[in-house]
Amino acid sequence: MKNYISLTFALIAMLLLSTSYASFVGSAYIYAPAVLTQSNKGILSLFYLNVTTGNGMVTISGPSSVGESTLSSAQTGVAYACKYLGLNMSDYNFSYVIEDKNVSVSGPSGGLAFTLDAISALSHKPLLHNFTLTGTISPDGSVGEIGGVYDKVAAAKTHNLKFVLVPYVENGSFENLLYYVAQQTFGIPLVEVKNASQAFAYATGLMAPHPLTYNIYTNYHVDKIPYANLSCLYCNLSSFQNLTSFTFGFINKSIADIPNKYSAIKSELTDAMQEYAAISKKGYLYTAADLAFLIYPQAFMLANANNANKTAAASIISNVSTYCSSLVPSQMTNSNYEYVIGGELRQELGTITAGNAATILNSSETSDGIFESLYTAGEAYGWCLAASEMYSIANSIGGVPVQVSPLIKSYASKLIQNASEFGGSIYLQSAINFYNNGDYPAAIYAGIYASILDKPTINNYTSSEYINIEKGLINNATYGIWPNQFAKSVIFYINEYNITGNESNLENAYSLALLASKLSSVNKLINSTFILQPNQTYSYNNISSEIEQIYSMLIMILIVLFAILIVLILLLLRNPCNAQSEQLKEGASNKQIMHVKGRKR
């Protein structure tokens, strides 16, 4: 810190000499972090500003080169500062000096630092020097997101600073999670700010800094929601209960593996899982499993947070990718096809997502990218774990092996074409991959997800209209377990809306109602095109084996029958002889008796 103070006075002297022909207005300096992308190392720089009378010129000196985006962010910050204070920018010149002489500076993340320097210098309100900050600046003074947060907080820790100002992000988002990890890892409060005015209050001590929190728990008012009760044709509810329990199992295990330094969020995740378990007991199995699945990437990333380096992360991603590719879909039957298709879809989603995780890691220039790759790997692993369990359930259900008529190829093609209008999501990518591989049932499922979930939400309906449409859609969504579970989820979110008045619940319900209706129709279509004996392996190998078994049994039966026949013949041949012998014996006996009787007389 002493070195920075000495450097400050040197910079002040230099700037005063260079501006002797202009009237001095004010000066300010602030510590701003940056990241050396070659090493993922955060550094702390001094942003010094000298303001004189002038004509609105903004300059930056110090580094070997300054990027256009950096100069532009300084100009935007100065313009806002003047507007904020009611001053005319064209009356002043703004000379910034950044101490990094041997580096190239680029990027807009210093925008907030430039802005607070300008407000301080023009208003003569000194800044604190026990903190640092990062964030872009907009013409209206709003603070935007930046990258490299983890490494920048590490730099603040190295210089014993007391807090870090960061842009506000949505609670429960990945960025919010990353803030929390950085705060807990380095023991420095991260204070979220939405605009420059709020940031200036913290920077001057008008507002006291406080650590951020990470809250994901939502009260779903389970006690007020009725039990799910919808009819379902050809459903195997116990199997879906097993799938939900399996999902809870691997998520709870990951939560248990979270290090104790993240105990606050570990407790949040545990409470959330208890809430989802209560939802499950009310019969909303898909709703509970889906909500739990959404927090799994967070638990996975936190459980692996100690492996936040490229080598360890690469190994984790490789293991996930290998696991996904090792899964083998079950033989589709007339009874298990929903679980087979559902498993194939999730395996494909997991495979694509694992590839995305590897891409994120390979292109990462900061530790933020490493954490993002771990988060994405968690998504991939969750998909593939679910696929594995669905294949297991499909095997246990059994049924008559089938294949689907190629006549549904055109239907799959039309779905993909329609979904392509809304962009290239992971669902559309999966649908195209299935279609190209000739797996048309899975292509249809993925195409339906893409056509519904990727389509922009239209909010032209009133709340009552939304509810009536949703209830109408699920009235006929009775064919199969997935439509049934989506329909139950619709009822869940309608009840949530009735309790809370939060209209986002109706938007969730609308998408789910469309899925329930479409999948119910598709299940009927797929079921109607089933063809027995789906492949040659089954036809020749299995049938040949069965014929051999039947042939062997017939041979055995013939041998037994032949033996019985021989015995019967022998018995028949023996019986006449025995009869004749008995007659001779009887005749001889009679003669003896008569003879004896005659002698007595």
XYZ file of C-alpha atoms in Angstrom:
601
model
C 0.000 0.000 0.000
C 2.911 2.371 0.728
C 4.180 1.878 -2.801
C 0.800 2.955 -4.154
C 0.838 6.128 -2.016
C 4.320 7.062 -3.251
C 3.271 6.395 -6.801
C 0.203 8.579 -6.287
C 2.246 11.611 -5.301
C 4.572 11.053 -8.222
C 1.645 10.912 -10.619
C 0.126 14.050 -9.109
C 3.369 15.968 -9.544
C 3.725 14.765 -13.133
C 0.199 15.714 -14.049
C 0.378 19.133 -12.403
C 3.515 19.950 -14.380
C 1.913 18.753 -17.613
C -1.187 20.884 -17.083
C 0.425 24.132 -15.908
C -1.182 26.050 -18.751
C -4.727 25.004 -17.705
C -6.621 25.736 -14.530
C -6.616 22.845 -12.104
C -10.105 21.657 -11.098
C -9.632 18.490 -9.096
C -8.134 15.001 -8.916
C -8.979 11.530 -7.653
C -7.609 8.014 -7.704
C -9.069 4.583 -7.229
C -7.833 0.994 -7.228
C -9.198 -1.061 -10.099
C -8.491 -4.763 -10.711
C -7.600 -6.418 -13.982
C -6.695 -9.941 -15.102
C -3.561 -11.101 -16.871
C -5.182 -13.492 -19.329
C -1.989 -15.443 -19.966
C -1.886 -16.678 -16.367
C -5.429 -16.174 -14.994
C -3.848 -13.866 -12.415
C -5.602 -10.831 -11.021
C -3.666 -7.604 -10.554
C -4.537 -4.271 -8.994
C -3.982 -1.033 -10.912
C -4.189 2.592 -9.892
C -6.554 4.736 -11.947
C -5.595 8.370 -11.392
C -7.564 11.299 -12.824
C -6.617 14.964 -13.125
C -9.331 17.407 -14.238
C -8.551 20.839 -15.662
C -10.482 23.427 -17.563
C -10.620 22.577 -21.231
C -12.806 21.521 -24.132
C -14.102 18.041 -23.156
C -11.038 15.997 -24.078
C -10.596 12.569 -22.422
C -7.186 10.860 -22.531
C -5.635 7.751 -21.010
C -1.899 7.272 -20.619
C 0.383 4.836 -18.838
C 0.011 1.387 -20.436
C 1.923 0.406 -23.550
C -1.399 0.485 -25.387
C -5.009 1.322 -24.564
C -7.876 -0.398 -26.328
C -10.660 1.546 -27.986
C -13.248 -0.037 -25.677
C -11.331 1.192 -22.631
C -11.157 4.783 -23.934
C -14.832 4.654 -24.872
C -15.795 3.517 -21.366
C -13.813 6.429 -19.886
C -15.631 8.887 -22.147
C -18.995 7.402 -21.172
C -18.070 7.602 -17.480
C -17.021 11.241 -17.752
C -20.191 12.165 -19.636
C -22.350 10.554 -16.963
C -20.377 12.187 -14.115
C -20.926 15.634 -15.601
C -24.616 14.924 -16.146
C -24.909 13.548 -12.590
C -23.387 16.753 -11.154
C -25.147 19.120 -13.571
C -21.921 20.243 -15.248
C -20.989 20.844 -18.874
C -18.442 18.240 -20.015
C -17.064 20.534 -22.722
C -15.722 22.900 -20.027
C -13.175 20.351 -18.764
C -10.371 18.075 -19.838
C -9.963 14.666 -18.191
C -6.506 13.096 -18.058
C -6.415 9.524 -16.753
C -3.187 7.702 -15.901
C -3.103 3.930 -15.422
C 0.063 2.720 -13.755
C 0.601 -0.454 -15.848
C 3.448 0.618 -18.124
C 4.339 -2.737 -19.656
C 0.895 -4.143 -20.405
C -1.840 -3.546 -22.926
C -5.135 -2.459 -21.413
C -8.413 -3.290 -23.139
C -12.020 -3.956 -22.285
C -14.812 -1.869 -20.770
C -14.707 -3.269 -17.210
C -12.962 -0.139 -15.887
C -15.978 1.996 -16.756
C -17.254 2.281 -13.186
C -13.770 3.207 -11.904
C -13.436 5.963 -14.517
C -16.887 7.263 -13.529
C -16.277 7.425 -9.769
C -12.929 9.106 -10.335
C -14.689 11.769 -12.393
C -17.499 12.343 -9.878
C -14.975 12.599 -7.048
C -12.623 14.986 -8.866
C -15.445 17.270 -10.038
C -17.335 17.294 -6.711
C -14.226 17.351 -4.464
C -15.631 14.454 -2.436
C -12.726 12.104 -1.682
C -12.960 8.395 -2.289
C -12.079 5.678 0.194
C -8.966 3.731 -0.672
C -9.709 0.471 1.134
C -11.749 -1.111 -1.655
C -11.729 -1.938 -5.335
C -14.439 -2.217 -7.947
C -15.236 -3.511 -11.396
C -18.061 -3.055 -13.884
C -19.006 -1.416 -17.152
C -20.836 1.901 -17.283
C -23.788 2.902 -19.453
C -24.809 6.454 -20.492
C -27.622 6.330 -17.918
C -25.187 5.383 -15.138
C -26.235 1.753 -14.844
C -23.467 -0.727 -14.054
C -23.066 -3.745 -16.323
C -21.605 -7.224 -15.875
C -17.949 -8.014 -16.372
C -15.659 -11.054 -16.452
C -12.783 -12.258 -14.326
C -14.492 -11.595 -11.002
C -12.814 -14.486 -9.168
C -9.299 -13.415 -10.166
C -10.031 -9.742 -9.423
C -11.232 -10.583 -5.916
C -8.063 -12.630 -5.457
C -6.060 -9.479 -6.270
C -8.061 -7.495 -3.718
C -7.255 -10.119 -1.106
C -3.552 -9.896 -1.920
C -3.613 -6.143 -1.195
C -5.718 -6.515 1.995
C -8.642 -4.472 0.703
C -11.853 -4.494 2.715
C -14.580 -4.907 0.080
C -15.218 -5.117 -3.659
C -17.994 -3.389 -5.598
C -19.441 -5.595 -8.351
C -22.369 -5.207 -10.784
C -25.734 -6.413 -9.572
C -26.788 -9.774 -11.037
C -29.960 -11.801 -10.705
C -30.179 -13.763 -7.476
C -29.659 -17.465 -8.060
C -27.879 -16.935 -11.399
C -24.513 -18.467 -12.242
C -22.865 -15.045 -11.854
C -24.423 -14.676 -8.406
C -23.073 -18.118 -7.501
C -19.621 -17.106 -8.743
C -19.736 -13.961 -6.584
C -20.574 -16.096 -3.579
C -17.715 -18.522 -4.260
C -15.206 -15.658 -4.602
C -16.472 -13.975 -1.432
C -16.287 -17.157 0.646
C -12.952 -18.242 -0.807
C -11.114 -14.981 -0.137
C -13.101 -13.685 2.837
C -13.856 -10.298 1.276
C -17.427 -8.921 1.082
C -18.689 -8.449 -2.466
C -21.181 -5.577 -2.627
C -23.563 -5.501 -5.592
C -24.413 -2.125 -7.116
C -26.920 -1.292 -9.831
C -25.729 2.202 -10.780
C -22.917 4.699 -10.357
C -24.828 6.754 -7.780
C -25.172 3.741 -5.489
C -21.531 2.808 -6.048
C -20.396 6.366 -5.183
C -22.231 6.148 -1.864
C -20.226 3.037 -0.923
C -17.022 4.507 -2.359
C -17.255 7.614 -0.159
C -18.409 5.858 2.995
C -21.994 7.130 2.924
C -23.189 3.525 2.847
C -21.569 0.684 4.776
C -20.611 -2.408 2.756
C -22.241 -5.728 3.570
C -21.562 -9.257 2.238
C -23.839 -10.539 -0.480
C -26.136 -13.485 0.082
C -27.141 -16.290 -2.227
C -30.763 -17.335 -1.838
C -32.474 -19.986 -3.911
C -35.100 -21.280 -1.499
C -38.678 -20.619 -2.599
C -41.744 -21.269 -0.499
C -44.086 -23.170 -2.806
C -46.899 -23.271 -0.242
C -47.083 -27.048 -0.500
C -49.542 -27.316 2.373
C -52.098 -25.256 0.415
C -51.778 -27.177 -2.859
C -54.149 -30.140 -3.411
C -52.905 -33.617 -4.224
C -52.319 -34.284 -7.919
C -55.151 -36.356 -9.352
C -55.301 -36.726 -13.129
C -56.243 -39.790 -15.155
C -53.597 -41.421 -17.317
C -53.653 -44.110 -19.992
C -50.747 -46.551 -20.249
C -48.838 -44.999 -17.369
C -46.402 -46.684 -15.049
C -46.536 -44.350 -12.072
C -44.352 -46.467 -9.785
C -41.532 -46.348 -12.332
C -41.737 -42.552 -12.463
C -41.631 -42.474 -8.667
C -38.409 -44.469 -8.878
C -37.008 -41.953 -11.371
C -37.839 -39.065 -9.030
C -36.242 -40.837 -6.058
C -33.141 -41.567 -8.122
C -32.888 -37.889 -9.097
C -33.162 -36.813 -5.471
C -30.481 -39.336 -4.576
C -27.673 -38.100 -6.798
C -28.469 -34.453 -6.090
C -28.445 -34.941 -2.316
C -25.127 -36.757 -2.608
C -23.588 -33.828 -4.458
C -24.908 -31.394 -1.845
C -23.352 -33.516 0.894
C -19.971 -33.229 -0.891
C -19.957 -29.400 -0.798
C -17.049 -28.074 1.348
C -17.958 -26.488 4.666
C -16.681 -23.054 3.625
C -19.835 -22.853 1.516
C -22.023 -23.928 4.440
C -24.590 -21.156 3.933
C -25.457 -22.212 0.406
C -25.200 -25.870 1.391
C -27.947 -25.209 3.910
C -29.985 -23.342 1.264
C -29.744 -26.277 -1.121
C -30.672 -28.761 1.604
C -33.770 -26.754 2.546
C -34.748 -26.537 -1.118
C -34.493 -30.321 -1.512
C -36.760 -30.810 1.491
C -39.309 -28.531 -0.169
C -39.104 -30.537 -3.395
C -39.567 -33.771 -1.466
C -42.798 -32.351 -0.019
C -43.963 -31.460 -3.538
C -43.227 -35.021 -4.621
C -45.335 -36.444 -1.810
C -48.265 -34.392 -3.092
C -48.031 -36.335 -6.366
C -46.289 -33.707 -8.525
C -43.386 -35.978 -9.362
C -42.077 -34.246 -12.474
C -42.356 -30.805 -10.855
C -40.325 -31.939 -7.860
C -37.682 -33.703 -9.942
C -37.392 -30.776 -12.360
C -36.918 -28.201 -9.592
C -34.307 -30.414 -7.972
C -32.533 -30.957 -11.282
C -32.199 -27.183 -11.772
C -30.049 -26.815 -8.647
C -27.824 -29.802 -9.427
C -25.237 -27.854 -11.519
C -24.767 -25.484 -8.580
C -24.202 -28.344 -6.159
C -21.878 -30.074 -8.635
C -19.779 -26.933 -9.161
C -19.484 -26.232 -5.441
C -18.613 -29.871 -4.708
C -15.760 -29.542 -7.245
C -14.781 -25.948 -6.437
C -11.432 -27.063 -5.059
C -10.594 -28.299 -8.570
C -10.791 -24.809 -10.075
C -7.792 -25.184 -12.334
C -7.679 -26.166 -15.979
C -6.050 -29.556 -15.506
C -8.468 -30.788 -12.833
C -11.492 -29.349 -14.628
C -10.432 -31.003 -17.882
C -10.258 -34.375 -16.129
C -13.742 -33.946 -14.631
C -15.248 -32.957 -17.978
C -13.527 -35.873 -19.710
C -14.985 -38.314 -17.162
C -18.466 -36.897 -17.666
C -18.143 -37.125 -21.435
C -16.919 -40.720 -21.229
C -19.816 -41.663 -18.976
C -22.362 -40.120 -21.353
C -20.944 -41.918 -24.374
C -20.865 -45.252 -22.531
C -24.644 -45.425 -22.095
C -26.490 -47.867 -24.342
C -30.217 -47.290 -24.974
C -32.574 -50.110 -24.056
C -34.479 -52.160 -26.618
C -37.693 -50.254 -27.349
C -40.901 -52.141 -26.624
C -44.594 -51.378 -26.810
C -44.555 -50.796 -23.028
C -41.310 -48.919 -22.321
C -40.924 -46.601 -25.322
C -41.497 -43.381 -23.338
C -38.573 -44.176 -21.050
C -36.358 -45.259 -23.946
C -37.063 -42.108 -25.972
C -36.803 -39.935 -22.853
C -33.465 -41.524 -22.007
C -32.128 -41.061 -25.534
C -33.087 -37.386 -25.481
C -31.366 -36.789 -22.142
C -28.278 -38.712 -23.165
C -27.987 -36.559 -26.286
C -28.508 -33.369 -24.255
C -25.796 -34.530 -21.859
C -23.376 -35.359 -24.657
C -23.839 -31.949 -26.297
C -23.552 -30.148 -22.955
C -20.349 -32.014 -22.052
C -18.896 -30.818 -25.352
C -19.958 -27.274 -24.486
C -18.198 -27.575 -21.116
C -14.965 -28.583 -22.849
C -15.275 -25.633 -25.249
C -15.826 -23.184 -22.384
C -12.789 -24.519 -20.554
C -10.512 -24.441 -23.590
C -11.449 -20.853 -24.420
C -11.376 -19.549 -20.842
C -8.989 -16.687 -20.122
C -9.940 -16.305 -16.449
C -10.900 -18.529 -13.547
C -14.527 -17.563 -14.186
C -14.406 -19.730 -17.301
C -13.111 -22.693 -15.303
C -16.006 -22.422 -12.866
C -18.465 -22.050 -15.731
C -17.087 -25.201 -17.344
C -17.604 -27.113 -14.079
C -21.146 -25.779 -13.794
C -21.856 -26.872 -17.372
C -20.283 -30.278 -16.717
C -22.748 -30.648 -13.840
C -25.630 -30.058 -16.242
C -24.236 -32.704 -18.595
C -23.706 -35.259 -15.839
C -27.235 -34.724 -14.536
C -28.714 -35.350 -17.992
C -26.754 -38.565 -18.432
C -27.466 -39.871 -14.932
C -31.175 -39.404 -15.653
C -30.761 -41.197 -19.003
C -29.067 -44.135 -17.310
C -31.928 -44.551 -14.845
C -34.512 -44.306 -17.627
C -32.788 -47.116 -19.505
C -32.783 -49.175 -16.310
C -36.504 -48.544 -15.836
C -37.153 -49.421 -19.486
C -35.397 -52.768 -19.027
C -37.463 -53.553 -15.934
C -40.744 -52.728 -17.698
C -40.056 -55.094 -20.601
C -42.716 -55.626 -23.251
C -42.783 -56.766 -26.865
C -39.790 -55.417 -28.869
C -40.860 -52.988 -31.586
C -39.578 -50.561 -34.150
C -41.368 -47.516 -35.518
C -42.541 -47.219 -39.085
C -40.395 -44.915 -41.253
C -43.640 -43.176 -42.198
C -43.117 -40.826 -39.221
C -39.937 -39.469 -40.844
C -41.870 -36.720 -42.615
C -43.543 -35.662 -39.340
C -40.137 -35.378 -37.661
C -38.805 -33.333 -40.575
C -41.717 -30.909 -40.393
C -41.247 -30.424 -36.629
C -37.570 -29.646 -37.052
C -38.298 -27.202 -39.855
C -40.840 -25.348 -37.720
C -38.540 -25.260 -34.686
C -35.677 -23.877 -36.782
C -37.522 -20.558 -36.985
C -36.726 -19.874 -33.316
C -32.942 -20.343 -33.403
C -30.515 -23.172 -32.762
C -31.083 -24.395 -29.215
C -29.715 -27.596 -27.729
C -33.131 -29.208 -28.276
C -33.090 -28.376 -31.972
C -29.516 -29.608 -32.267
C -30.566 -32.876 -30.621
C -33.553 -33.232 -32.947
C -31.347 -32.778 -36.003
C -28.813 -35.320 -34.707
C -31.544 -37.906 -34.075
C -33.081 -37.293 -37.471
C -29.766 -37.713 -39.266
C -29.217 -41.000 -37.420
C -32.668 -42.306 -38.354
C -33.994 -42.178 -34.787
C -37.276 -40.497 -35.683
C -39.166 -40.999 -32.377
C -36.399 -39.219 -30.443
C -36.212 -36.569 -33.185
C -39.943 -35.932 -32.728
C -39.643 -35.616 -28.957
C -36.677 -33.213 -29.244
C -38.442 -31.281 -32.010
C -41.501 -30.754 -29.815
C -39.337 -29.446 -26.967
C -37.582 -27.081 -29.385
C -40.783 -25.818 -30.999
C -42.355 -25.021 -27.616
C -39.509 -24.040 -25.282
C -37.559 -22.014 -27.860
C -40.562 -20.056 -29.098
C -40.768 -16.521 -27.656
C -43.461 -16.170 -25.004
C -46.474 -14.144 -26.100
C -48.090 -12.250 -23.224
C -51.299 -11.273 -24.983
C -53.506 -13.309 -22.653
C -55.105 -12.230 -19.432
C -54.588 -14.413 -16.395
C -58.018 -15.993 -16.678
C -57.460 -16.648 -20.393
C -54.130 -18.294 -19.639
C -55.732 -20.598 -17.089
C -58.631 -21.554 -19.365
C -56.278 -22.321 -22.262
C -53.982 -24.368 -20.037
C -56.816 -26.403 -18.569
C -58.196 -27.024 -22.042
C -54.813 -28.268 -23.261
C -54.370 -30.775 -20.460
C -57.894 -32.203 -20.636
C -56.826 -34.580 -23.381
C -53.195 -34.977 -22.267
C -53.771 -38.457 -20.893
C -51.786 -40.765 -23.190
C -48.530 -41.682 -21.469
C -46.566 -40.872 -18.356
C -44.790 -37.738 -19.628
C -47.999 -35.949 -20.726
C -49.574 -36.921 -17.419
C -46.704 -35.534 -15.366
C -46.511 -32.323 -17.388
C -50.270 -31.876 -16.974
C -49.938 -32.306 -13.211
C -47.201 -29.695 -13.225
C -49.602 -27.312 -14.980
C -52.076 -27.767 -12.129
C -49.256 -27.151 -9.651
C -48.275 -23.811 -11.186
C -51.880 -22.678 -11.601
C -52.345 -23.280 -7.876
C -49.136 -21.364 -7.179
C -50.481 -18.441 -9.158
C -53.746 -18.510 -7.244
C -51.769 -18.355 -3.991
C -49.065 -15.822 -4.876
C -50.421 -13.878 -7.852
C -47.054 -14.274 -9.585
C -47.847 -14.454 -13.295
C -44.557 -16.181 -14.153
C -46.233 -19.310 -12.791
C -48.830 -19.066 -15.563
C -46.104 -18.751 -18.192
C -44.463 -21.914 -16.844
C -47.824 -23.650 -16.855
C -48.504 -22.610 -20.456
C -45.307 -24.175 -21.813
C -45.921 -27.352 -19.832
C -49.527 -27.539 -21.021
C -48.382 -27.339 -24.638
C -45.809 -30.080 -23.993
C -48.401 -32.283 -22.329
C -50.857 -31.901 -25.192
C -48.289 -32.393 -27.962
C -46.580 -35.389 -26.374
C -49.901 -37.087 -25.732
C -50.745 -36.838 -29.437
C -47.273 -37.943 -30.452
C -47.401 -40.969 -28.154
C -50.564 -42.088 -29.933
C -48.887 -41.561 -33.301
C -45.751 -43.477 -32.358
C -47.749 -46.280 -30.768
C -49.883 -46.650 -33.887
C -46.815 -47.196 -36.089
C -45.168 -49.945 -34.040
C -43.789 -52.893 -36.009
C -42.740 -56.115 -34.296
C -39.244 -57.611 -34.517
C -37.285 -54.390 -34.773
C -33.972 -55.707 -36.041
C -32.189 -58.714 -37.522
C -30.218 -59.386 -34.397
C -33.386 -60.053 -32.498
C -35.125 -61.865 -35.387
C -32.364 -64.319 -36.191
C -30.484 -64.758 -32.956
C -33.357 -64.738 -30.500
C -35.835 -66.600 -32.675
C -33.192 -69.150 -33.669
C -32.426 -69.757 -30.036
C -36.111 -70.161 -29.223
C -36.563 -72.627 -32.125
C -33.618 -74.677 -30.906
C -35.150 -74.839 -27.440
C -38.526 -75.910 -28.837
C -36.872 -78.501 -31.096
C -34.998 -79.969 -28.142
C -38.195 -80.184 -26.137
C -39.996 -81.925 -28.996
C -37.200 -84.508 -29.296
C -37.415 -85.217 -25.590
C -41.182 -85.578 -25.767
C -40.906 -87.964 -28.731
C -38.342 -90.091 -26.882
C -40.588 -90.294 -23.827
C -43.617 -91.181 -25.955
C -41.665 -93.854 -27.791
C -40.531 -95.393 -24.500
C -44.100 -95.436 -23.233
C -45.233 -97.090 -26.461
C -42.625 -99.874 -26.099
C -43.685 -100.507 -22.532
C -47.341 -100.715 -23.523
C -46.552 -103.173 -26.335
C -44.556 -105.373 -23.996
C -47.362 -105.352 -21.507
C -49.875 -106.263 -24.177
C -47.713 -109.124 -25.427
C -47.209 -110.476 -21.946
C -50.855 -110.395 -20.801
C -52.259 -113.071 -23.231
C -49.614 -115.584 -22.142
C -50.393 -114.995 -18.526
C -54.090 -115.435 -19.203
C -53.588 -118.840 -20.954
C -51.363 -120.078 -18.155
C -53.917 -119.141 -15.565
C -56.612 -120.996 -17.493
C -54.501 -124.193 -17.654
C -53.783 -123.985 -13.965
C -57.441 -123.496 -13.191
C -58.420 -126.492 -15.353
C -55.919 -128.778 -13.692
C -57.100 -127.747 -10.299
C -60.687 -128.507 -11.155
C -59.788 -131.995 -12.307
C -57.999 -132.663 -9.058
C -60.961 -131.571 -7.060
C -63.303 -133.732 -9.016
C -60.966 -136.653 -8.616
C -60.759 -136.178 -4.897
C -64.467 -135.860 -4.610
C -64.908 -139.017 -6.611
C -62.655 -141.012 -4.339
C -64.508 -139.921 -1.282
C -67.657 -141.189 -2.689
